[in-house]
Backbone as JSON Lines, residues from 0, in Angstrom:
{"i":0,"aa":"M","n":[22.14,-42.43,18.31],"ca":[21.11,-42.52,17.29],"c":[19.95,-41.57,17.62]}
{"i":1,"aa":"H","n":[19.61,-41.48,18.88],"ca":[18.52,-40.6,19.28],"c":[18.85,-39.14,18.96]}
{"i":2,"aa":"M","n":[20.09,-38.71,19.14],"ca":[20.51,-37.34,18.84],"c":[20.37,-37.06,17.35]}
{"i":3,"aa":"L","n":[20.66,-38.05,16.5],"ca":[20.55,-37.88,15.05],"c":[19.08,-37.69,14.65]}
{"i":4,"aa":"L","n":[18.18,-38.44,15.25],"ca":[16.76,-38.3,14.94],"c":[16.23,-36.94,15.39]}
{"i":5,"aa":"V","n":[16.68,-36.46,16.51],"ca":[16.25,-35.16,17.0],"c":[16.76,-34.07,16.08]}
{"i":6,"aa":"A","n":[17.98,-34.21,15.58],"ca":[18.57,-33.21,14.7],"c":[17.88,-33.2,13.34]}
{"i":7,"aa":"L","n":[17.34,-34.31,12.89],"ca":[16.72,-34.4,11.56],"c":[15.25,-34.01,11.57]}
{"i":8,"aa":"Q","n":[14.65,-33.83,12.71],"ca":[13.24,-33.47,12.77],"c":[13.05,-32.04,12.27]}
{"i":9,"aa":"A","n":[11.91,-31.83,11.63],"ca":[11.59,-30.49,11.14],"c":[11.32,-29.56,12.32]}
{"i":10,"aa":"P","n":[11.75,-28.31,12.2],"ca":[11.48,-27.38,13.3],"c":[9.98,-27.12,13.42]}
{"i":11,"aa":"A","n":[9.57,-26.78,14.6],"ca":[8.15,-26.51,14.85],"c":[7.73,-25.25,14.11]}
{"i":12,"aa":"A","n":[6.51,-25.25,13.62],"ca":[5.99,-24.08,12.91],"c":[5.85,-22.92,13.89]}
{"i":13,"aa":"P","n":[6.2,-21.71,13.44],"ca":[6.06,-20.56,14.34],"c":[4.59,-20.27,14.62]}
{"i":14,"aa":"Q","n":[4.33,-19.79,15.81],"ca":[2.97,-19.46,16.2],"c":[2.54,-18.16,15.52]}
{"i":15,"aa":"P","n":[1.32,-18.1,15.0],"ca":[0.86,-16.84,14.38],"c":[0.71,-15.75,15.43]}
{"i":16,"aa":"A","n":[0.89,-14.53,14.99],"ca":[0.74,-13.39,15.89],"c":[-0.72,-13.24,16.28]}
{"i":17,"aa":"P","n":[-0.99,-12.84,17.5],"ca":[-2.39,-12.65,17.92],"c":[-3.01,-11.47,17.16]}
{"i":18,"aa":"I","n":[-4.3,-11.59,16.9],"ca":[-5.02,-10.54,16.19],"c":[-5.42,-9.46,17.2]}
{"i":19,"aa":"V","n":[-4.97,-8.24,16.93],"ca":[-5.25,-7.12,17.82],"c":[-6.12,-6.13,17.05]}
{"i":20,"aa":"P","n":[-7.28,-5.75,17.59],"ca":[-8.15,-4.8,16.86],"c":[-7.52,-3.41,16.81]}
{"i":21,"aa":"M","n":[-7.94,-2.63,15.81],"ca":[-7.45,-1.26,15.69],"c":[-8.04,-0.39,16.79]}
{"i":22,"aa":"T","n":[-7.24,0.56,17.23],"ca":[-7.7,1.5,18.25],"c":[-8.53,2.6,17.59]}
{"i":23,"aa":"P","n":[-9.31,3.34,18.35],"ca":[-10.08,4.44,17.76],"c":[-9.2,5.49,17.09]}
{"i":24,"aa":"I","n":[-8.02,5.76,17.64],"ca":[-7.11,6.72,17.0],"c":[-6.64,6.17,15.65]}
{"i":25,"aa":"G","n":[-6.42,4.87,15.57],"ca":[-6.04,4.26,14.29],"c":[-7.14,4.42,13.25]}
{"i":26,"aa":"W","n":[-8.39,4.18,13.66],"ca":[-9.52,4.36,12.74],"c":[-9.64,5.81,12.29]}
{"i":27,"aa":"L","n":[-9.46,6.74,13.23],"ca":[-9.55,8.16,12.9],"c":[-8.47,8.55,11.89]}
{"i":28,"aa":"F","n":[-7.26,8.11,12.12],"ca":[-6.15,8.41,11.21],"c":[-6.4,7.8,9.83]}
{"i":29,"aa":"L","n":[-6.89,6.56,9.79],"ca":[-7.19,5.88,8.52],"c":[-8.26,6.63,7.75]}
{"i":30,"aa":"I","n":[-9.36,6.98,8.4],"ca":[-10.46,7.66,7.72],"c":[-10.04,9.05,7.25]}
{"i":31,"aa":"A","n":[-9.28,9.77,8.08],"ca":[-8.84,11.11,7.69],"c":[-7.88,11.07,6.5]}
{"i":32,"aa":"S","n":[-6.94,10.14,6.5],"ca":[-5.98,10.11,5.4],"c":[-6.61,9.62,4.1]}
{"i":33,"aa":"V","n":[-7.4,8.57,4.15],"ca":[-8.05,8.08,2.93],"c":[-9.06,9.1,2.43]}
{"i":34,"aa":"G","n":[-9.8,9.72,3.32],"ca":[-10.77,10.74,2.92],"c":[-10.12,11.94,2.27]}
{"i":35,"aa":"S","n":[-8.99,12.38,2.82],"ca":[-8.32,13.55,2.23],"c":[-7.75,13.23,0.85]}
{"i":36,"aa":"V","n":[-7.23,12.04,0.66],"ca":[-6.69,11.67,-0.66],"c":[-7.83,11.56,-1.67]}
{"i":37,"aa":"V","n":[-8.94,10.95,-1.3],"ca":[-10.08,10.84,-2.22],"c":[-10.62,12.23,-2.56]}
{"i":38,"aa":"F","n":[-10.74,13.11,-1.57],"ca":[-11.21,14.47,-1.82],"c":[-10.27,15.19,-2.78]}
{"i":39,"aa":"L","n":[-8.96,15.09,-2.57],"ca":[-8.0,15.77,-3.42],"c":[-8.06,15.25,-4.86]}
{"i":40,"aa":"V","n":[-8.19,13.94,-5.04],"ca":[-8.29,13.37,-6.39],"c":[-9.56,13.86,-7.08]}
{"i":41,"aa":"L","n":[-10.69,13.85,-6.39],"ca":[-11.94,14.31,-7.0],"c":[-11.88,15.8,-7.33]}
{"i":42,"aa":"W","n":[-11.28,16.59,-6.45],"ca":[-11.14,18.03,-6.71],"c":[-10.26,18.27,-7.93]}
{"i":43,"aa":"C","n":[-9.16,17.53,-8.05],"ca":[-8.28,17.69,-9.22],"c":[-8.99,17.27,-10.51]}
{"i":44,"aa":"F","n":[-9.74,16.16,-10.47],"ca":[-10.51,15.76,-11.66],"c":[-11.5,16.85,-12.04]}
{"i":45,"aa":"Y","n":[-12.18,17.42,-11.07],"ca":[-13.15,18.48,-11.34],"c":[-12.45,19.67,-12.0]}
{"i":46,"aa":"R","n":[-11.32,20.09,-11.46],"ca":[-10.6,21.26,-11.99],"c":[-10.1,21.0,-13.41]}
{"i":47,"aa":"V","n":[-9.67,19.78,-13.69],"ca":[-9.13,19.48,-15.02],"c":[-10.25,19.31,-16.04]}
{"i":48,"aa":"L","n":[-11.35,18.69,-15.65],"ca":[-12.39,18.34,-16.61],"c":[-13.44,19.43,-16.83]}
{"i":49,"aa":"T","n":[-13.44,20.48,-16.05],"ca":[-14.38,21.57,-16.28],"c":[-13.63,22.76,-16.86]}
{"i":50,"aa":"A","n":[-14.21,23.35,-17.9],"ca":[-13.58,24.5,-18.56],"c":[-14.01,25.78,-17.85]}
{"i":51,"aa":"P","n":[-13.14,26.78,-17.83],"ca":[-13.54,28.05,-17.22],"c":[-14.53,28.78,-18.13]}
{"i":52,"aa":"P","n":[-15.34,29.68,-17.59],"ca":[-16.25,30.46,-18.43],"c":[-15.46,31.31,-19.43]}
{"i":53,"aa":"D","n":[-16.14,31.7,-20.52],"ca":[-15.45,32.45,-21.58],"c":[-14.93,33.8,-21.1]}
{"i":54,"aa":"D","n":[-15.58,34.4,-20.11],"ca":[-15.11,35.7,-19.65],"c":[-13.86,35.61,-18.77]}
{"i":55,"aa":"H","n":[-13.45,34.4,-18.39],"ca":[-12.24,34.24,-17.6],"c":[-11.03,33.81,-18.44]}
{"i":56,"aa":"V","n":[-11.22,33.61,-19.74],"ca":[-10.1,33.22,-20.59],"c":[-9.26,34.46,-20.85]}
{"i":57,"aa":"V","n":[-7.97,34.36,-20.58],"ca":[-7.07,35.5,-20.7],"c":[-6.33,35.41,-22.03]}
{"i":58,"aa":"K","n":[-6.35,36.52,-22.79],"ca":[-5.65,36.58,-24.06],"c":[-4.17,36.83,-23.77]}
{"i":59,"aa":"P","n":[-3.24,36.13,-24.48],"ca":[-1.82,36.38,-24.24],"c":[-1.44,37.79,-24.67]}
{"i":60,"aa":"P","n":[-0.39,38.36,-24.08],"ca":[0.03,39.71,-24.45],"c":[0.46,39.78,-25.91]}
{"i":61,"aa":"D","n":[0.37,40.99,-26.5],"ca":[0.75,41.18,-27.9],"c":[2.22,40.86,-28.15]}
{"i":62,"aa":"A","n":[3.06,41.02,-27.15],"ca":[4.48,40.74,-27.32],"c":[4.74,39.26,-27.59]}
{"i":63,"aa":"L","n":[3.81,38.41,-27.23],"ca":[3.96,36.98,-27.47],"c":[3.24,36.54,-28.73]}
{"i":64,"aa":"G","n":[2.75,37.46,-29.53],"ca":[2.07,37.1,-30.77],"c":[0.59,36.88,-30.59]}
{"i":65,"aa":"G","n":[0.01,37.4,-29.55],"ca":[-1.4,37.18,-29.28],"c":[-2.21,38.3,-29.82]}
């Protein structure tokens, strides 16, 4: 009977993993990667949303109907 009760008991909850702080190299990698992605997105938005000056607009060649 004792073996049956032991078999029917719920298993013990697993222990949570210990909290380990990030290393300085981890912080450096995180800041560099997030910063570069944010910079690239802002640069692309700037390039798309600003029009070039009128003197930089190129007329298509006459062979293409321009």
